[in-house]
Amino acid sequence: MPRLRSAFLSLLPLLLICLQLAATANAQQAAGSNAAQQWADWNHYVIIARPDLAKAAGQELLKLEGGALLDIVEASDYAARYQDTLTRARKVQETSDVATQLASKIQDARVARARESTRIAADIELLGGTAREYVNAVTRLRAAGQFAVPQLLKTLQDESKTRLHPYVLRALVEIGRPVVYPLSVALPTLEARVLSQTAQVLAEVGYPMSLPYLRQVIDDKETDAAAKLVVIAAYNRLAQEAKLPPGLSAADLYLNLGRNYYTTATAGQELPGFDAQNNKGIVWNHVGEAGLVATPVAGEIFGDVLAMRAARQALALDPSLDSALSLWLAANLRRAHRLPQGQEDLSYPREFRAPAYYLMMAGPQRQHEVLDR
């Protein structure tokens, strides 16, 4: 008997832990069930025009973490038509604010989830599934936008995943303009097969931003001959659509691209690679085995950073291009003035000096051009 009692006492802490875990699980399940009912109530009360009850349910839903709310939304009977309910609720004064906050919270959670690397990898695998799985996967990859491109490109480079390659290429075209900037940056470093495929995607998407990168590959004597023919065809198609004059070098095209970035930033218009969700610009680099690497910069300086990069590439290809130097100096100076206080520009090389130093070293002619701009 004493032994039995001793054994029971030794097991007592474990039993208490098990009971506590069970109670916690039951509480979480009950909370989840209650939240699901509140979501159902919100939709129901909006539909039957009971804004007072809808508002109460909505306010409870706003207490949920975004991911938990999204789980409930996607699992509910209202998943296909909840946007209509939110639109209706916004038109009613009593529920307008709650509906706006719910819509924002759901959208933020959807964007965050779409950008998760595990989610992107799973969706890429689903591209090779049924027609419905393909459509759903592309919808989510489109929501991820430019952030899906590194893994999509890695899949194209993976010889063991050739089954997925046709689906990935099709998906890239369907995602559209957001893929152009990161794919263009990667273009000059790709091996022949993926280079050809990527050039075809860029031609299909039809956005002229990729023209300098395509021209750079064409002018490179090391480019594979067969791949170069594909790149030339892509370049000619885009150049014709953009009504580009003949005879422009890659350096000229990079300079024009940099000027466009600078002008677009001056006008406050949207730039390729801008992440409106976080008010950040995403600067892409293709780094060896790592592939495409994203560097976020403050939205206020993004256009100047892009203009500087394009101007610097133009100078690398043609050091005599003085107008590219003037553009780089002007964009760098404005970048430094626009950088929000307390933030660091991670795209600016640490070994670089302050903009005023380069402006002083450039001499009076470049200084006048900067002042003129």
XYZ file of N, CA and C in Angstrom, residues 252-354:
309
model
N 23.169 53.395 -72.660
C 22.136 54.398 -72.951
C 20.803 54.015 -72.319
N 20.476 52.742 -72.416
C 19.194 52.265 -71.886
C 19.157 52.334 -70.362
N 20.267 51.998 -69.717
C 20.320 52.122 -68.261
C 20.196 53.587 -67.835
N 20.814 54.483 -68.589
C 20.707 55.903 -68.282
C 19.259 56.375 -68.404
N 18.586 55.961 -69.476
C 17.174 56.330 -69.650
C 16.315 55.761 -68.525
N 16.620 54.530 -68.127
C 15.878 53.906 -67.031
C 16.080 54.695 -65.739
N 17.335 55.084 -65.467
C 17.626 55.869 -64.270
C 16.911 57.209 -64.270
N 16.870 57.858 -65.436
C 16.147 59.134 -65.536
C 14.657 58.942 -65.255
N 14.105 57.854 -65.780
C 12.687 57.572 -65.539
C 12.413 57.348 -64.057
N 13.318 56.611 -63.400
C 13.171 56.396 -61.958
C 13.182 57.739 -61.214
N 14.128 58.584 -61.577
C 14.277 59.876 -60.890
C 13.033 60.737 -61.093
N 12.550 60.788 -62.345
C 11.369 61.593 -62.661
C 10.128 61.044 -61.971
N 9.999 59.715 -61.960
C 8.850 59.087 -61.312
C 8.844 59.382 -59.818
N 10.034 59.316 -59.202
C 10.146 59.622 -57.769
C 9.831 61.084 -57.502
N 10.232 61.971 -58.415
C 9.953 63.402 -58.261
C 8.454 63.662 -58.281
N 7.768 62.931 -59.164
C 6.320 63.108 -59.296
C 5.532 62.363 -58.225
N 6.226 61.557 -57.418
C 5.548 60.806 -56.367
C 4.716 59.650 -56.879
N 5.067 59.126 -58.059
C 4.318 58.010 -58.647
C 4.908 56.680 -58.205
N 4.151 55.593 -58.428
C 4.566 54.275 -57.956
C 5.743 53.737 -58.765
N 6.667 53.108 -58.074
C 7.861 52.552 -58.693
C 7.828 51.033 -58.643
N 8.428 50.360 -59.633
C 8.479 48.896 -59.585
C 9.282 48.422 -58.386
N 8.725 47.474 -57.635
C 9.411 46.982 -56.453
C 8.989 47.654 -55.166
N 8.072 48.637 -55.263
C 7.628 49.318 -54.040
C 6.626 48.451 -53.301
N 6.860 48.275 -52.012
C 5.992 47.481 -51.147
C 5.108 48.438 -50.356
N 3.922 48.705 -50.906
C 3.022 49.676 -50.282
C 2.570 49.219 -48.903
N 2.537 47.903 -48.685
C 2.078 47.365 -47.407
C 2.947 47.862 -46.251
N 4.259 47.990 -46.498
C 5.197 48.393 -45.452
C 5.879 49.732 -45.733
N 5.429 50.412 -46.804
C 6.056 51.669 -47.222
C 7.569 51.514 -47.372
N 7.961 50.422 -48.023
C 9.375 50.143 -48.278
C 9.588 49.893 -49.770
N 10.767 50.261 -50.231
C 11.180 49.861 -51.568
C 12.043 48.620 -51.447
N 11.874 47.682 -52.352
C 12.656 46.447 -52.321
C 13.711 46.507 -53.418
N 14.958 46.518 -52.999
C 16.093 46.528 -53.929
C 16.562 45.089 -54.102
N 16.598 44.632 -55.349
C 16.961 43.238 -55.627
C 18.386 43.126 -56.142
N 19.082 42.090 -55.663
C 20.401 41.710 -56.172
C 20.412 40.205 -56.385
N 21.141 39.759 -57.394
C 21.292 38.321 -57.609
C 22.711 37.950 -57.191
N 22.787 37.162 -56.107
C 24.076 36.886 -55.473
C 24.381 35.393 -55.529
N 25.163 34.983 -56.513
C 25.666 33.609 -56.613
C 24.655 32.543 -56.258
N 25.060 31.626 -55.379
C 24.210 30.513 -54.983
C 22.998 30.971 -54.177
N 23.094 32.112 -53.539
C 21.980 32.609 -52.738
C 20.793 33.001 -53.602
N 21.071 33.357 -54.849
C 19.995 33.751 -55.747
C 19.560 35.183 -55.515
N 18.297 35.446 -55.707
C 17.762 36.797 -55.540
C 17.658 37.150 -54.064
N 18.260 38.283 -53.712
C 18.261 38.750 -52.320
C 17.604 40.127 -52.279
N 16.652 40.287 -51.363
C 15.917 41.548 -51.236
C 16.516 42.416 -50.135
N 16.687 43.703 -50.435
C 17.120 44.678 -49.442
C 16.071 45.770 -49.350
N 15.387 45.891 -48.209
C 14.366 46.939 -48.070
C 14.998 48.295 -47.785
N 14.445 49.329 -48.384
C 14.879 50.703 -48.107
C 13.633 51.552 -47.860
N 13.824 52.679 -47.209
C 12.700 53.572 -46.919
C 12.021 53.990 -48.215
N 10.704 54.007 -48.207
C 9.965 54.374 -49.407
C 10.318 55.758 -49.919
N 10.682 56.680 -49.015
C 10.984 58.058 -49.401
C 12.198 58.161 -50.313
N 13.124 57.195 -50.238
C 14.361 57.285 -51.023
C 14.430 56.238 -52.129
N 13.380 55.435 -52.275
C 13.452 54.292 -53.179
C 13.744 54.711 -54.622
N 13.064 55.744 -55.110
C 13.291 56.180 -56.479
C 14.716 56.644 -56.710
N 15.296 57.342 -55.725
C 16.680 57.806 -55.849
C 17.657 56.635 -55.827
N 17.374 55.627 -54.993
C 18.229 54.440 -54.942
C 18.212 53.723 -56.291
N 17.031 53.570 -56.877
C 16.932 52.907 -58.185
C 17.632 53.730 -59.268
N 17.469 55.053 -59.226
C 18.133 55.916 -60.209
C 19.647 55.800 -60.093
N 20.150 55.759 -58.871
C 21.585 55.610 -58.649
C 22.103 54.284 -59.195
N 21.364 53.217 -58.949
C 21.798 51.892 -59.415
C 21.845 51.830 -60.936
N 20.833 52.393 -61.587
C 20.807 52.394 -63.048
C 21.939 53.258 -63.612
N 22.152 54.420 -62.993
C 23.225 55.310 -63.460
C 24.595 54.667 -63.262
N 24.756 53.982 -62.144
C 26.042 53.321 -61.864
C 26.300 52.194 -62.863
N 25.246 51.461 -63.233
C 25.408 50.396 -64.217
C 25.753 50.982 -65.588
N 25.134 52.127 -65.903
C 25.461 52.796 -67.169
C 26.933 53.201 -67.202
N 27.429 53.731 -66.085
C 28.835 54.131 -66.004
C 29.772 52.928 -66.066
N 29.344 51.810 -65.489
C 30.176 50.605 -65.545
C 30.343 50.129 -66.985
N 29.307 50.298 -67.785
C 29.362 49.866 -69.187
C 30.001 50.917 -70.084
N 29.867 52.194 -69.696
C 30.437 53.287 -70.493
C 30.907 54.391 -69.554
N 32.173 54.332 -69.104
C 32.696 55.319 -68.144
C 32.702 56.748 -68.662
N 32.563 56.938 -69.965
C 32.587 58.288 -70.532
C 31.212 58.962 -70.511
N 30.227 58.277 -69.993
C 28.856 58.792 -70.023
C 28.662 59.794 -68.875
N 29.053 61.047 -69.133
C 29.029 62.065 -68.082
C 27.629 62.316 -67.541
N 26.606 62.221 -68.384
C 25.242 62.483 -67.929
C 24.793 61.440 -66.906
N 25.359 60.231 -66.994
C 25.039 59.198 -66.000
C 25.662 59.565 -64.653
N 26.869 60.139 -64.689
C 27.507 60.582 -63.446
C 26.703 61.705 -62.806
N 26.227 62.644 -63.621
C 25.418 63.748 -63.087
C 24.143 63.223 -62.446
N 23.519 62.240 -63.085
C 22.301 61.647 -62.520
C 22.607 60.962 -61.191
N 23.714 60.224 -61.144
C 24.085 59.528 -59.904
C 24.313 60.534 -58.772
N 25.007 61.634 -59.082
C 25.289 62.648 -58.064
C 24.006 63.296 -57.550
N 23.095 63.628 -58.469
C 21.847 64.288 -58.077
C 20.973 63.353 -57.241
N 20.862 62.106 -57.694
C 20.028 61.146 -56.966
C 20.610 60.848 -55.586
N 21.935 60.776 -55.509
C 22.590 60.496 -54.230
C 22.375 61.642 -53.243
N 22.481 62.869 -53.746
C 22.297 64.037 -52.895
C 20.854 64.082 -52.361
N 19.902 63.832 -53.257
C 18.501 63.874 -52.832
C 18.165 62.704 -51.901
N 18.790 61.568 -52.173
C 18.583 60.393 -51.320
C 18.971 60.700 -49.876
N 20.126 61.347 -49.711
C 20.613 61.663 -48.365
C 19.685 62.645 -47.646
N 19.103 63.584 -48.405
C 18.213 64.575 -47.787
C 16.844 63.982 -47.465
N 16.434 62.991 -48.250
C 15.096 62.410 -48.056
C 15.087 61.252 -47.061
N 16.246 60.719 -46.746
C 16.288 59.572 -45.830
C 15.712 59.976 -44.471
N 14.661 59.275 -44.012
C 14.052 59.630 -42.721
C 15.067 59.562 -41.585
N 14.956 60.493 -40.664
C 15.891 60.572 -39.546
C 15.857 59.290 -38.721
N 17.033 58.795 -38.396
C 17.143 57.587 -37.587
C 17.132 56.298 -38.384
N 16.891 56.377 -39.699
C 16.889 55.174 -40.540
C 18.192 55.077 -41.320
N 18.551 53.843 -41.647
C 19.776 53.592 -42.396
C 19.420 53.095 -43.785
N 20.181 53.537 -44.767
C 19.998 53.050 -46.140
C 20.914 51.846 -46.338
N 20.337 50.652 -46.248
C 21.127 49.428 -46.338
C 21.639 49.168 -47.750
N 21.112 49.892 -48.733
C 21.568 49.703 -50.112
C 22.832 50.503 -50.416
N 23.172 51.451 -49.557
C 24.333 52.321 -49.797
C 25.577 51.651 -49.238
N 26.539 51.315 -50.092
C 27.729 50.599 -49.619
C 28.434 51.335 -48.478
N 28.847 50.580 -47.485
C 29.456 51.176 -46.295
C 30.765 51.907 -46.609
N 31.427 51.450 -47.670
C 32.708 52.090 -47.995
C 32.519 53.408 -48.738
N 31.283 53.718 -49.139
C 31.024 54.967 -49.839
C 31.027 56.135 -48.857
N 31.447 57.301 -49.372
C 31.463 58.509 -48.545
C 30.149 59.284 -48.685
N 30.083 60.402 -47.998
C 28.887 61.239 -48.053
C 28.709 61.819 -49.455
